[in-house]
Coordinates of C-alpha atoms and ligand atoms in Angstrom, one line a residue:
M1 CA 32.3 14.2 49.6
K2 CA 32.0 15.7 53.1
P3 CA 35.2 17.0 54.7
I4 CA 36.8 14.8 57.4
K5 CA 36.6 16.5 60.8
I6 CA 39.5 16.4 63.1
G7 CA 39.4 16.8 66.9
L8 CA 42.9 17.9 68.0
L9 CA 44.0 17.4 71.6
G10 CA 47.0 19.5 72.6
L11 CA 48.3 22.8 71.1
G12 CA 51.9 22.5 72.3
T13 CA 55.0 22.2 70.1
V14 CA 53.7 19.3 68.0
G15 CA 50.1 20.4 68.2
G16 CA 51.0 23.8 66.9
G17 CA 53.1 22.3 64.1
T18 CA 50.2 20.0 63.2
V19 CA 47.8 23.0 62.9
S20 CA 50.3 24.8 60.7
V21 CA 51.0 21.9 58.4
L22 CA 47.3 20.8 58.1
T23 CA 46.1 24.3 57.3
G24 CA 49.2 25.6 55.4
N25 CA 49.2 22.5 53.0
M26 CA 45.4 22.1 53.0
D27 CA 44.9 21.9 49.3
E28 CA 47.8 19.6 48.5
I29 CA 46.7 17.3 51.4
A30 CA 43.1 17.2 50.2
R31 CA 44.4 16.1 46.7
R32 CA 46.4 13.3 48.3
A33 CA 43.7 12.2 50.8
G34 CA 40.8 12.5 48.3
R35 CA 38.8 14.5 50.9
E36 CA 39.1 17.9 52.5
I37 CA 40.4 17.7 56.1
V38 CA 39.4 20.4 58.6
I39 CA 40.2 20.8 62.3
S40 CA 36.6 21.2 63.6
H41 CA 37.5 21.1 67.3
A42 CA 40.6 21.5 69.4
A43 CA 41.3 21.3 73.2
A44 CA 44.3 22.7 75.1
R45 CA 44.7 23.9 78.7
E46 CA 47.0 26.6 77.5
Y47 CA 48.7 27.6 74.2
N48 CA 50.5 30.5 72.7
A49 CA 48.1 31.9 70.0
D50 CA 50.7 34.2 68.5
E51 CA 53.0 31.2 67.7
I52 CA 50.5 29.0 65.9
Q53 CA 49.9 29.6 62.3
G54 CA 46.4 28.7 61.1
L55 CA 44.8 28.8 64.5
D56 CA 42.0 30.9 63.1
K57 CA 41.0 28.1 60.8
I58 CA 40.0 25.8 63.8
G59 CA 36.2 25.6 64.3
H60 CA 36.0 25.5 68.2
I61 CA 38.8 25.7 70.8
S62 CA 38.1 24.8 74.4
D63 CA 40.0 23.4 77.4
D64 CA 37.8 20.3 77.5
A65 CA 39.6 17.3 75.8
F66 CA 36.8 14.9 76.8
A67 CA 34.2 17.0 75.1
V68 CA 36.3 16.7 71.9
V69 CA 36.4 12.9 72.0
N70 CA 32.7 12.8 72.7
E71 CA 31.8 15.3 69.9
P72 CA 29.7 13.4 67.4
E73 CA 30.9 15.6 64.5
V74 CA 34.6 14.5 65.0
D75 CA 35.8 11.6 62.7
V76 CA 39.5 11.5 63.7
V77 CA 41.0 12.4 67.1
I78 CA 44.7 13.5 67.1
E79 CA 46.2 13.0 70.6
L80 CA 49.2 15.3 71.1
I81 CA 48.9 15.8 74.9
G82 CA 51.6 13.3 75.7
G83 CA 52.1 11.3 78.9
Y84 CA 50.1 8.4 80.2
S85 CA 47.0 10.0 81.8
P86 CA 44.6 11.4 80.7
A87 CA 46.0 10.5 77.2
K88 CA 45.1 6.9 77.7
E89 CA 41.5 7.6 78.9
L90 CA 41.0 10.0 76.0
V91 CA 42.2 7.6 73.4
L92 CA 40.1 4.8 74.8
E93 CA 37.1 7.0 74.9
A94 CA 37.6 8.2 71.3
I95 CA 37.9 4.5 70.2
A96 CA 34.8 3.6 72.2
N97 CA 33.0 6.4 70.3
G98 CA 34.1 4.8 67.0
K99 CA 36.6 7.5 66.2
H100 CA 40.0 6.8 64.5
V101 CA 43.0 8.0 66.5
V102 CA 46.4 9.5 65.5
T103 CA 48.9 9.9 68.2
A104 CA 52.6 10.9 68.7
N105 CA 52.6 9.5 72.2
K106 CA 55.4 6.9 72.4
A107 CA 55.1 6.4 76.1
L108 CA 51.4 5.6 75.7
I109 CA 51.9 3.2 72.8
A110 CA 54.9 1.4 74.4
T111 CA 53.2 0.8 77.7
H112 CA 49.4 0.6 76.9
G113 CA 49.5 -0.1 73.1
N114 CA 48.4 -3.7 73.4
E115 CA 45.2 -2.7 75.2
I116 CA 44.6 0.3 72.9
F117 CA 45.0 -1.8 69.7
S118 CA 42.7 -4.5 70.9
A119 CA 40.0 -2.0 71.8
A120 CA 40.5 -0.4 68.3
Q121 CA 40.4 -3.8 66.7
E122 CA 37.0 -4.5 68.3
K123 CA 35.6 -1.2 67.2
G124 CA 37.0 -1.5 63.7
V125 CA 39.0 1.8 64.0
T126 CA 42.6 2.5 63.4
V127 CA 45.2 4.0 65.8
A128 CA 48.1 5.4 63.9
F129 CA 51.4 6.3 65.6
E130 CA 54.1 7.1 63.0
A131 CA 55.1 10.3 64.9
A132 CA 55.8 8.2 68.1
V133 CA 59.1 6.8 66.7
A134 CA 61.9 9.0 65.3
G135 CA 59.7 12.1 64.7
G136 CA 59.6 12.9 61.0
I137 CA 61.2 9.7 59.7
P138 CA 58.5 7.4 58.3
I139 CA 60.1 4.3 59.9
I140 CA 56.8 2.6 61.0
K141 CA 55.5 2.8 57.4
A142 CA 58.8 1.6 56.0
M143 CA 59.0 -1.4 58.3
R144 CA 55.3 -2.3 58.4
E145 CA 54.7 -1.9 54.7
G146 CA 57.9 -1.3 52.7
L147 CA 59.7 -4.2 54.3
A148 CA 56.7 -6.5 54.6
A149 CA 58.4 -9.1 52.3
N150 CA 61.3 -9.6 54.7
Q151 CA 62.2 -11.5 57.8
I152 CA 63.7 -8.6 59.8
Q153 CA 66.9 -9.8 61.4
W154 CA 67.8 -6.7 63.5
A155 CA 67.3 -3.0 63.8
A156 CA 69.5 -0.4 65.5
G157 CA 68.7 3.2 65.8
I158 CA 69.7 6.6 67.2
I159 CA 66.2 7.4 68.4
N160 CA 66.7 10.1 70.9
G161 CA 67.8 13.4 69.5
T162 CA 68.7 15.0 72.8
G163 CA 71.1 12.1 73.7
N164 CA 72.7 12.2 70.3
F165 CA 73.1 16.0 70.5
I166 CA 74.9 15.6 73.9
L167 CA 77.3 12.9 72.7
S168 CA 78.0 14.8 69.4
E169 CA 78.8 18.0 71.3
M170 CA 81.0 16.2 73.8
R171 CA 83.0 14.6 71.0
D172 CA 83.2 17.5 68.6
K173 CA 83.5 20.4 70.9
G174 CA 84.7 18.9 74.2
R175 CA 81.6 20.4 75.9
N176 CA 80.3 19.1 79.2
F177 CA 77.2 17.0 79.6
D178 CA 75.1 19.4 81.7
D179 CA 75.8 22.4 79.4
V180 CA 74.6 20.6 76.3
L181 CA 71.6 19.2 78.0
K182 CA 70.5 22.7 79.0
E183 CA 70.9 23.8 75.4
A184 CA 68.7 20.9 74.2
Q185 CA 66.0 21.9 76.7
V186 CA 66.1 25.5 75.5
L187 CA 65.8 24.3 71.9
G188 CA 62.7 22.3 72.7
Y189 CA 64.2 18.8 71.9
A190 CA 64.3 17.4 75.4
E191 CA 61.2 15.7 77.0
A192 CA 59.3 17.6 79.7
D193 CA 61.3 15.4 82.1
P194 CA 64.8 15.2 80.5
T195 CA 65.6 12.1 82.6
F196 CA 63.5 10.3 79.9
D197 CA 66.1 11.4 77.3
I198 CA 69.4 10.9 79.2
E199 CA 68.4 7.7 81.0
G200 CA 67.2 6.1 77.8
I201 CA 63.5 5.8 78.7
D202 CA 62.3 7.8 75.7
A203 CA 64.5 5.6 73.4
A204 CA 63.2 2.5 75.1
H205 CA 59.6 3.5 74.4
K206 CA 60.5 3.9 70.7
L207 CA 62.6 0.7 70.6
T208 CA 59.7 -1.3 72.2
I209 CA 57.5 -0.2 69.3
I210 CA 60.2 -0.9 66.6
G211 CA 60.8 -4.4 68.1
S212 CA 57.1 -5.3 68.0
I213 CA 56.8 -4.1 64.4
A214 CA 60.0 -5.9 63.4
F215 CA 59.1 -9.3 64.9
G216 CA 55.3 -9.3 65.5
I217 CA 55.6 -9.6 69.3
P218 CA 53.3 -7.8 71.8
L219 CA 54.6 -4.5 73.1
Q220 CA 56.8 -5.3 76.1
F221 CA 58.3 -2.0 77.5
D222 CA 58.9 -3.6 80.9
K223 CA 61.3 -6.1 79.3
T224 CA 63.3 -3.6 77.4
Y225 CA 66.8 -3.2 78.9
T226 CA 67.4 0.5 79.4
E227 CA 70.7 2.3 80.2
G228 CA 71.3 6.0 79.8
I229 CA 74.3 8.1 78.8
T230 CA 75.0 9.7 82.1
Q231 CA 77.9 7.4 82.9
I232 CA 79.8 8.2 79.6
E233 CA 82.9 10.2 80.4
Q234 CA 84.7 12.6 78.0
V235 CA 87.8 10.3 78.2
D236 CA 85.8 7.4 76.7
V237 CA 84.5 9.5 73.9
L238 CA 88.1 10.4 73.0
Y239 CA 89.5 6.9 73.3
A240 CA 86.7 5.5 71.2
S241 CA 87.7 8.1 68.5
E242 CA 91.3 7.0 68.7
L243 CA 90.3 3.4 68.2
G244 CA 88.2 4.3 65.1
Y245 CA 84.8 4.1 66.8
R246 CA 82.1 6.4 67.9
I247 CA 79.9 6.1 71.0
K248 CA 76.2 6.4 70.1
H249 CA 73.2 5.8 72.3
L250 CA 71.6 3.0 70.4
G251 CA 68.3 1.1 70.6
I252 CA 69.0 -2.4 69.3
T253 CA 66.6 -5.2 68.6
R254 CA 67.6 -8.5 67.2
K255 CA 66.1 -11.9 66.7
T256 CA 68.3 -14.7 68.0
E257 CA 67.7 -18.4 68.4
K258 CA 67.1 -17.9 72.1
G259 CA 64.8 -15.0 71.9
I260 CA 64.5 -11.3 71.0
E261 CA 66.9 -8.7 72.2
L262 CA 65.4 -5.3 73.2
R263 CA 68.1 -3.1 74.6
V264 CA 69.0 0.6 74.8
H265 CA 72.5 1.5 75.9
P266 CA 75.6 3.5 74.9
T267 CA 77.3 1.5 72.1
M268 CA 80.6 1.8 70.3
I269 CA 80.3 1.4 66.6
P270 CA 82.9 1.6 63.8
E271 CA 83.1 5.2 62.6
R272 CA 83.0 4.2 59.0
R273 CA 79.3 3.1 59.4
L274 CA 76.9 5.7 58.0
I275 CA 74.9 5.7 61.2
A276 CA 78.0 6.5 63.2
N277 CA 78.1 9.9 61.4
V278 CA 74.5 10.8 62.3
D279 CA 75.2 13.8 64.6
G280 CA 73.4 16.5 66.6
V281 CA 69.6 16.0 67.1
M282 CA 69.2 13.9 64.0
N283 CA 67.8 10.4 64.3
A284 CA 68.6 7.3 62.1
V285 CA 67.4 3.8 62.1
L286 CA 69.3 0.9 60.4
V287 CA 67.1 -2.1 59.6
Y288 CA 68.4 -5.4 58.3
G289 CA 65.9 -7.5 56.3
D290 CA 66.8 -10.9 55.0
A291 CA 65.8 -10.1 51.4
V292 CA 66.7 -6.4 51.2
G293 CA 69.9 -6.4 53.4
P294 CA 70.7 -3.2 55.3
T295 CA 68.5 -0.1 54.9
L296 CA 69.0 3.2 56.6
Y297 CA 66.4 5.8 57.4
Y298 CA 67.6 9.3 58.5
G299 CA 65.9 12.5 59.4
A300 CA 64.7 14.9 62.2
G301 CA 63.6 12.9 65.2
A302 CA 62.0 15.9 67.0
G303 CA 60.7 19.4 66.5
A304 CA 57.3 20.9 65.6
L305 CA 57.2 20.6 61.8
P306 CA 59.1 17.3 61.4
T307 CA 56.9 15.6 64.0
A308 CA 53.8 17.2 62.5
S309 CA 54.8 15.8 59.1
A310 CA 54.4 12.3 60.5
V311 CA 51.2 13.1 62.3
V312 CA 49.6 14.6 59.2
A313 CA 50.8 11.6 57.0
D314 CA 48.9 9.4 59.5
V315 CA 45.8 11.5 59.1
V316 CA 46.0 11.2 55.3
D317 CA 46.4 7.4 55.6
T318 CA 43.5 7.2 58.0
V319 CA 41.3 9.2 55.7
R320 CA 42.3 7.0 52.7
A321 CA 41.5 3.9 54.8
L322 CA 38.1 5.1 55.9
T323 CA 36.7 3.8 52.7
G324 CA 38.4 0.4 53.1
D325 CA 37.2 -2.8 54.9
P326 CA 38.6 -2.8 58.5
E327 CA 39.7 -6.4 58.2
N328 CA 42.0 -5.4 55.3
R329 CA 43.7 -2.4 56.9
V330 CA 47.4 -2.5 57.7
P331 CA 47.6 -4.2 61.1
H332 CA 48.7 -1.9 64.0
L333 CA 51.8 -4.0 64.8
A334 CA 52.5 -5.1 61.2
F335 CA 51.4 -8.7 61.8
Q336 CA 47.8 -9.8 62.0
P337 CA 46.5 -9.8 65.6
D338 CA 45.9 -13.6 65.6
A339 CA 49.4 -14.2 64.2
M340 CA 51.5 -12.6 66.9
S341 CA 54.5 -14.4 68.1
D342 CA 55.3 -15.5 71.7
T343 CA 59.1 -15.6 71.2
P344 CA 60.5 -14.4 74.5
V345 CA 62.4 -11.1 75.0
L346 CA 65.9 -11.9 76.3
D347 CA 67.2 -10.8 79.7
I348 CA 70.2 -8.5 79.1
A349 CA 72.4 -11.1 80.9
D350 CA 71.7 -13.5 78.0
V351 CA 72.6 -11.0 75.3
E352 CA 75.9 -11.5 73.4
T353 CA 77.9 -8.5 72.4
A354 CA 81.5 -7.3 72.2
Y355 CA 82.9 -4.8 74.7
Y356 CA 85.1 -1.8 75.3
L357 CA 86.5 -1.8 78.8
R358 CA 88.5 0.9 80.5
L359 CA 90.2 0.3 83.8
A360 CA 92.8 2.0 86.0
A361 CA 95.6 -0.4 87.0
V362 CA 99.0 -0.1 88.7
D363 CA 101.8 0.0 86.1
R364 CA 104.0 -3.0 87.2
P365 CA 104.9 -6.4 85.7
G366 CA 102.3 -9.1 86.0
V367 CA 99.2 -6.8 86.3
L368 CA 98.1 -7.2 82.7
A369 CA 98.7 -11.0 83.0
D370 CA 96.3 -11.2 86.0
I371 CA 93.7 -9.3 84.1
T372 CA 94.0 -11.3 80.9
A373 CA 93.9 -14.5 82.9
I374 CA 90.5 -13.6 84.4
L375 CA 89.2 -12.7 80.9
G376 CA 90.6 -16.0 79.6
E377 CA 88.9 -18.0 82.4
S378 CA 85.6 -16.4 81.4
N379 CA 86.2 -17.4 77.8
I380 CA 86.5 -13.8 76.8
S381 CA 88.7 -13.3 73.7
I382 CA 90.6 -10.0 73.5
E383 CA 90.7 -8.1 70.2
A384 CA 92.9 -5.2 71.3
I385 CA 94.7 -3.8 74.3
I386 CA 96.0 -0.2 74.7
Q387 CA 97.8 1.2 77.7
K388 CA 97.7 5.0 78.0
P389 CA 100.1 7.2 80.0
S390 CA 99.0 8.0 83.5
I391 CA 96.8 11.1 83.9
D392 CA 98.0 13.9 86.3
G393 CA 100.9 11.8 87.7
S394 CA 98.5 9.1 89.1
S395 CA 100.1 5.8 90.1
H396 CA 97.5 4.0 87.9
V397 CA 97.4 4.0 84.2
P398 CA 94.3 3.7 81.9
I399 CA 94.1 0.3 80.1
I400 CA 91.6 -0.2 77.4
F401 CA 90.4 -3.6 76.1
L402 CA 88.3 -4.3 73.1
T403 CA 86.9 -7.8 73.4
Q404 CA 85.1 -10.2 71.0
Q405 CA 81.5 -11.2 71.5
V406 CA 80.7 -12.7 74.9
Q407 CA 77.6 -13.3 76.9
E408 CA 76.9 -10.4 79.2
R409 CA 76.6 -12.8 82.2
D410 CA 80.2 -13.9 81.7
M411 CA 81.4 -10.4 81.3
N412 CA 79.7 -9.3 84.5
E413 CA 81.5 -12.1 86.3
A414 CA 84.9 -11.2 84.8
I415 CA 84.4 -7.5 85.6
A416 CA 83.6 -8.3 89.2
H417 CA 86.8 -10.4 89.5
I418 CA 89.0 -7.8 87.9
E419 CA 87.5 -5.0 90.1
N420 CA 88.5 -7.1 93.1
L421 CA 92.2 -7.1 92.1
D422 CA 94.4 -5.0 94.4
S423 CA 96.2 -3.7 91.3
V424 CA 92.9 -2.3 89.8
S425 CA 91.4 0.9 91.2
G426 CA 87.7 1.9 91.0
K427 CA 85.0 0.8 88.7
I428 CA 85.6 -0.5 85.2
A429 CA 84.0 1.6 82.4
R430 CA 82.2 -0.7 80.0
I431 CA 80.6 0.1 76.7
R432 CA 78.9 -2.5 74.6
L433 CA 80.4 -2.6 71.1
E434 CA 78.5 -3.6 67.9
K435 CA 80.1 -3.8 64.4
L436 CA 76.6 -3.5 62.7
A437 CA 78.0 -5.3 59.7
Ligands
HSE501 N1 63.0 14.1 73.4 C1 62.9 13.4 72.2 C2 64.2 13.4 71.5 C3 61.8 14.1 71.3 O1 65.1 14.1 72.0 O2 64.4 12.7 70.6 C4 61.3 13.3 70.2 O3 60.7 12.1 70.7

């Protein structure tokens, strides 16, 4: 059988890793795919030739990505340029030319995936995107195929390595936020624009994809609630530990009677949960299926070789599927295109969750009663209260509340009332809390 010819777009961190995995494991990969796979063409504006192993095995390298997607010899295009444009135009042109596509581009899939998949459907080609979510962890395959028997009830994941690295270092070593972020950038974990990591946008891209695959809904990045970790203070990390919790930047999606939750925010979770102990740049996704119960997937969420591992696995899948009938391939979003659900994505105000609250209040009789009265009026049940000694001789003392589940709208109202009390100073720190049981 003729070898499959790959057109590779981008020779950066993941592109370089992909060249090295595809060429380094060439024989083993051919045994698995049933065909030899060669990179016949590659395009990159710039690359570091000394750092890419196997570069000499690429047929032609140019700086013209559009020439690669229009090259008749190329069977499968691997898009590793990242970003929205020209990645979108390139992917659509590759599809229009009848080429299969493999991409690691989470931003592209989360925001333009619906259009891309419908173009691919029309042309009878596949667009594979395992590397777009949680790097080397085969979470798309696990959910789309391995859990196909289940009604997924919820999924929660640590899906941004940079954010997890920052929170882990703040807790374990008392390091400050900016320092750790700089280190993550030097190590190549952070996005080109690190705001995407610390403000939760990167995690929201990935969660959008997880939600669609879990529940068979179209990709709706614009409805994904996104909150970063920049407001997390060292003191909250320490209090959470004292209470037996860890603060993790989680992406959570859950099916409720009212609709589907899609939310990314710092979350307190019990420290005894396995996922609470996923530290550093590692990623993990916890998926709860009605038949299987909880399942946990753990691994490297970023880096050249782990991400290349997912890219190349998609190439192998694509090559295997090339001989199959397009109608019978695994659907892009797990559910058949004509069986997608229109269940709405919930506004964050409609989401129910428990809370950690930290406020600074004057230490005098009746203050706590005023605060608990407001919580009571909003139907918020308190699970624990701790008062800490004042810091640096301040007239105010930190008071921490753990609450039971409450609708976010009610909590917003209660927080606004409490912040208006004369006895309470400044803003209340709030972290949503999930038991993940
Ligand atoms: N910046 C991302 C992270 C890289 O830190 O997880 C992988 O998507």
